[in-house]
mmCIF file of C-alpha atoms in Angstrom:
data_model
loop_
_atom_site.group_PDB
_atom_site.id
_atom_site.type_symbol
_atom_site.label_atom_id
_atom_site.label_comp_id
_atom_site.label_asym_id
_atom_site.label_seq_id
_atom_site.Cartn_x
_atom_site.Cartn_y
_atom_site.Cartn_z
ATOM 1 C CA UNK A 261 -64.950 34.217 116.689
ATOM 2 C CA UNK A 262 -65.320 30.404 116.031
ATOM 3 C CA UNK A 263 -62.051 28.141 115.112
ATOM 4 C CA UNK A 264 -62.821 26.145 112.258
ATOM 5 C CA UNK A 265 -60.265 22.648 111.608
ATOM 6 C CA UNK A 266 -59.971 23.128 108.336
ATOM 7 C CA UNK A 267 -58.293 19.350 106.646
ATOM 8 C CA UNK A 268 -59.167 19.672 103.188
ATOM 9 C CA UNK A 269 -59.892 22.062 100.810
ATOM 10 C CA UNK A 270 -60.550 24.692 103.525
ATOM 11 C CA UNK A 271 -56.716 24.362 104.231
ATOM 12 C CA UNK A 272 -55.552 26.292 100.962
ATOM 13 C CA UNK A 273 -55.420 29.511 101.611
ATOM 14 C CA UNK A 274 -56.045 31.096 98.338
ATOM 15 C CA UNK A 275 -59.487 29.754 98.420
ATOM 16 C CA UNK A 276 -60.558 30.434 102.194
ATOM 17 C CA UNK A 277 -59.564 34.479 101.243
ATOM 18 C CA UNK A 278 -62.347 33.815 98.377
ATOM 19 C CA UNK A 279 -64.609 31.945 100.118
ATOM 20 C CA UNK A 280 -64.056 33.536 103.824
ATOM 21 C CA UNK A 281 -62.739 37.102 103.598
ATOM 22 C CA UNK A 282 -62.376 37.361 107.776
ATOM 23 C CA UNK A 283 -61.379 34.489 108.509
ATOM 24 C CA UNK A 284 -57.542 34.476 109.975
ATOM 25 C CA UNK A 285 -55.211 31.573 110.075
ATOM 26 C CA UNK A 286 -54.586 30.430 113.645
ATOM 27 C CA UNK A 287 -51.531 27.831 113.297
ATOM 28 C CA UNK A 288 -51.368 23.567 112.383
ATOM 29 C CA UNK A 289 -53.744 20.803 114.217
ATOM 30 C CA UNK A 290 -54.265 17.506 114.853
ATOM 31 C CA UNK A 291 -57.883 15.797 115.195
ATOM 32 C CA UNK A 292 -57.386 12.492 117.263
ATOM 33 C CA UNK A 293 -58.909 9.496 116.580
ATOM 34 C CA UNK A 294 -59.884 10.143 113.197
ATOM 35 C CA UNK A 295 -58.204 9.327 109.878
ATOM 36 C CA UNK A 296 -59.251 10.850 105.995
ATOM 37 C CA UNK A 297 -60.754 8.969 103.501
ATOM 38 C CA UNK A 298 -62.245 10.421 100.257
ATOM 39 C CA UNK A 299 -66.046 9.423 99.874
ATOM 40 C CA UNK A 300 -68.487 8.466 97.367
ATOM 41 C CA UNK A 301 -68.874 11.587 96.735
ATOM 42 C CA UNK A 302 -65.105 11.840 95.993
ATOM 43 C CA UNK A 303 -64.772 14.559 98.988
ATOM 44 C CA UNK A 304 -62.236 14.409 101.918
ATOM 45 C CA UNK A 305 -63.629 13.268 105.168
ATOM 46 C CA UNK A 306 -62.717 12.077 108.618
ATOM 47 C CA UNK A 307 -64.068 8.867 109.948
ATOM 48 C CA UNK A 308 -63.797 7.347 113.767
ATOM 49 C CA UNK A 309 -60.707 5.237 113.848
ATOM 50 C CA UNK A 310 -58.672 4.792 117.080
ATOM 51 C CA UNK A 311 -55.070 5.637 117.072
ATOM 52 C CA UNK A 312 -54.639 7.809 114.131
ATOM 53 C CA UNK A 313 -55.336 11.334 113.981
ATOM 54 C CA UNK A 314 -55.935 14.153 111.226
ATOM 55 C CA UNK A 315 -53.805 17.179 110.783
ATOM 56 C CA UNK A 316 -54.908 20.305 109.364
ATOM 57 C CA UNK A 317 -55.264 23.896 109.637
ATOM 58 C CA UNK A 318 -57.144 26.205 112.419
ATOM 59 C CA UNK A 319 -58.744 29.333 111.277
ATOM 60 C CA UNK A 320 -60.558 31.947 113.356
ATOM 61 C CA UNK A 321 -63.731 32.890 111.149
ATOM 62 C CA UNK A 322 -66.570 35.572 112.273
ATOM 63 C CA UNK A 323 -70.333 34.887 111.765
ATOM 64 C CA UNK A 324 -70.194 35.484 108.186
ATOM 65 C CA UNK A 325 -67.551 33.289 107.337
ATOM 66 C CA UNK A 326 -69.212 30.986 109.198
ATOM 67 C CA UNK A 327 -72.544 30.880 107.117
ATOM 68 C CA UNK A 328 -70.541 31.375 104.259
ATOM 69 C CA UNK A 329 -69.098 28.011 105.091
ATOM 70 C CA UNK A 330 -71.979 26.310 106.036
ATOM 71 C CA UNK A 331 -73.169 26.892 102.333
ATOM 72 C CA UNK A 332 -70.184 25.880 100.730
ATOM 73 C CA UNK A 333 -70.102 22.683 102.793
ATOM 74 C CA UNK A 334 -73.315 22.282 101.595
ATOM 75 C CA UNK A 335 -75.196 21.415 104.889
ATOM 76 C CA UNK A 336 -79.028 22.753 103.769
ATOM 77 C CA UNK A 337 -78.614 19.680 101.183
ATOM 78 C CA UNK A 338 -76.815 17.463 103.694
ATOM 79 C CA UNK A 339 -73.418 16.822 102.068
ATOM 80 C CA UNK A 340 -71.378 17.323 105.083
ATOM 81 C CA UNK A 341 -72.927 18.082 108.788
ATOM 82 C CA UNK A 342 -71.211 20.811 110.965
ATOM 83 C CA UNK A 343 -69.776 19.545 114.591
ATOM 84 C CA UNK A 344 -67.126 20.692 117.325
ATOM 85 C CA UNK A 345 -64.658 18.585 118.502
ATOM 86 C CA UNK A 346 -61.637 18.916 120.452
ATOM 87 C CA UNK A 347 -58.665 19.688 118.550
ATOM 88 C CA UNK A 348 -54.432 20.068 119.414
ATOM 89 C CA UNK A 349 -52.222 22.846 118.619
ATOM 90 C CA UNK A 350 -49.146 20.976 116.765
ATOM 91 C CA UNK A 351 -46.127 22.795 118.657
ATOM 92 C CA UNK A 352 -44.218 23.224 115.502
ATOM 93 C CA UNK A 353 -41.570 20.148 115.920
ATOM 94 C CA UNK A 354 -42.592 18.770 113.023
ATOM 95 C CA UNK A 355 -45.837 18.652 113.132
ATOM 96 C CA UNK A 356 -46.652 16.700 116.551
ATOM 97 C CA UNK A 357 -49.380 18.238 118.640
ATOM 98 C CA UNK A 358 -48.265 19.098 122.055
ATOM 99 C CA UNK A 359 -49.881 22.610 122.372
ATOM 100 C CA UNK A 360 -53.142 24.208 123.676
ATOM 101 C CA UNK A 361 -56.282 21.797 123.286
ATOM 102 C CA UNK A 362 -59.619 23.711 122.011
ATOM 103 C CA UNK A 363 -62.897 23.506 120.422
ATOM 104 C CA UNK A 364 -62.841 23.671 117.001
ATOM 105 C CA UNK A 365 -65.681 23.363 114.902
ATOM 106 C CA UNK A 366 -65.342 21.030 112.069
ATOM 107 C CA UNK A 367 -67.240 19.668 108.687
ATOM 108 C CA UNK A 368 -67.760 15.831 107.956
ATOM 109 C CA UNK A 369 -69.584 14.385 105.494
ATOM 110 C CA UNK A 370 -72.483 12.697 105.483
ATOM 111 C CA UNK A 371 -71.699 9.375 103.556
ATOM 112 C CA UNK A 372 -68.322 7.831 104.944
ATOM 113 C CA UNK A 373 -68.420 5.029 101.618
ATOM 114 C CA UNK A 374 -65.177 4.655 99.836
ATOM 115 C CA UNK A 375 -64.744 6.294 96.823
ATOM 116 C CA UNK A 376 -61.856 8.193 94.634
ATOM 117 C CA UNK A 377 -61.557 11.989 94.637
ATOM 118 C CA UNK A 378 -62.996 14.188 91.775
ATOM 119 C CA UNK A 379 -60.306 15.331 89.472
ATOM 120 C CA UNK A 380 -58.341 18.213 90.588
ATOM 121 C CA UNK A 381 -59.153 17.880 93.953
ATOM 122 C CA UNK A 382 -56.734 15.710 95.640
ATOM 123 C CA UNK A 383 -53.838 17.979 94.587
ATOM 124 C CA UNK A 384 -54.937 21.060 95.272
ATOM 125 C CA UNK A 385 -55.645 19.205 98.857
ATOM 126 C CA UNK A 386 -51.890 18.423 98.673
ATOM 127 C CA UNK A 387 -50.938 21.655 97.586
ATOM 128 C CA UNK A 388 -52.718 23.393 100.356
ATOM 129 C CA UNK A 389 -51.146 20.749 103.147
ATOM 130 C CA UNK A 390 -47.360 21.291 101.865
ATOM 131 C CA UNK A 391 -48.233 24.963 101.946
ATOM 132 C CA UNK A 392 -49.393 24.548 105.708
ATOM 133 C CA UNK A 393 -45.860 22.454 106.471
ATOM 134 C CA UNK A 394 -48.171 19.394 107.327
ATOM 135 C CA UNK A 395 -46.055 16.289 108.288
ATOM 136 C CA UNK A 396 -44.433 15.153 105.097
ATOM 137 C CA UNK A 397 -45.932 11.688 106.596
ATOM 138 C CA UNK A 398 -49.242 12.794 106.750
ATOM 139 C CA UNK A 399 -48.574 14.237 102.802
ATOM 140 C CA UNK A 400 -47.463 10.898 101.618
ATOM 141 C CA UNK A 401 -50.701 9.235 103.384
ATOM 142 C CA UNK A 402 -52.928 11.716 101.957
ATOM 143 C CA UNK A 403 -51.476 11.151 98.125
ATOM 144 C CA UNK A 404 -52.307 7.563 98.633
ATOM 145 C CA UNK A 405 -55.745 7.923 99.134
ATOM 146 C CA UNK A 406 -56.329 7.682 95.442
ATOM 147 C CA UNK A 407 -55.993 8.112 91.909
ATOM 148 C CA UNK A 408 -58.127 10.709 89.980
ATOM 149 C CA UNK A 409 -61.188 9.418 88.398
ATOM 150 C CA UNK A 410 -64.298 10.549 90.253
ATOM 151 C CA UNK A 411 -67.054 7.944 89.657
ATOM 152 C CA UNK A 412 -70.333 7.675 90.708
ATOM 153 C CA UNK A 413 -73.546 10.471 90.584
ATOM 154 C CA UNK A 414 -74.697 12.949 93.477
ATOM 155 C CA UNK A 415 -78.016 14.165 93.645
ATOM 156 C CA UNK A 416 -77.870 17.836 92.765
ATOM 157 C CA UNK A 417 -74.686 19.546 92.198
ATOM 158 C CA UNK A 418 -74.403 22.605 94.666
ATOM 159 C CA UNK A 419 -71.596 24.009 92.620
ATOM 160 C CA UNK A 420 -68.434 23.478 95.126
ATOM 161 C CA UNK A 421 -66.299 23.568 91.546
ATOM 162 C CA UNK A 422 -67.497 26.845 90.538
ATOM 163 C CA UNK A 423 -64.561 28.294 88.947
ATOM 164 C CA UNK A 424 -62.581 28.091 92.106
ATOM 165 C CA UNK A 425 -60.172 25.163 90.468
ATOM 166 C CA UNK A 426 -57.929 25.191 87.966
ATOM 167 C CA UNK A 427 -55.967 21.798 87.659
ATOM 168 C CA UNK A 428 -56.589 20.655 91.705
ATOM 169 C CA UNK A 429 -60.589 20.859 96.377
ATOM 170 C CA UNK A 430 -63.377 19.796 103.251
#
């Protein structure tokens, strides 16, 4: 089994069922020294940035779910890249990480430009962190991070949307 840091999309849990049938949630984390942004692309990633820190959800996933994953996140055409990094257990006093450090292996993307987020995605991100009992903090910070109105072109499309959203998207 493999912990994946799931801080965007992944986090609903409606759509990991779909897109991971094994995996099993494992509890809240934070990612320090990182903070979100939403790319060029109009995806949620985490960037380098001293101080801050990510939160998001831990799931144990098999080898399937894995390379089920790795598809979604589109790796084979380079939109995100897979990595592990060290992760915190949030203790469950709202939201702070005090608990067990471990590996967790996480998706960022490729291209950390600026952009907005495609429509629909930023609240279904949202949706899936209120549903996790993220910070209410970290909520707010993740609303601001734009309005709707993806701009911009992407190479191919791998199909990320494919009739997995309905009105809200790693």
């Amino acid at each position: 089994m493999t912990l994946h840091f799931a801080y965007g999309s992944n986090m609903d849990r409606a759509m990991m069922r779909r897109r991971c049938p094994g995996a099993q949630e494992a509890g809240r984390a934070v990612l320090d020294g990182f903070r979100t942004i939403v790319n060029d692309d109009g995806l949620i990633t985490a960037v380098r940035a001293p101080g801050v820190c990510v939160h998001g959800v831990l799931w144990r996933i098999g080898v399937r779910d894995r390379a089920a994953l790795n598809a979604y996140e589109g790796l084979d055409v380079g939109l995100y890249r897979a990595v592990t990094l060290p992760v915190c257990f949030c203790d469950g006093r709202g939201g702070a990480p005090g608990g067990a450090r471990v590996r967790a292996l996480l998706y960022l993307a490729r291209s950390s430009r600026r952009g907005r987020p495609k429509p629909g995605y930023l609240p279904l991100v949202l949706d899936a962190a209120r549903a996790a009992s993220l910070p209410d903090g970290y909520v707010a910070a993740l609303a601001r991070l734009g309005p709707a109105g993806f701009f911009g072109t992407r190479a191919r499309d791998i199909g990320e949307f494919s009739g997995e959203v309905s009105g809200g998207l790693s």
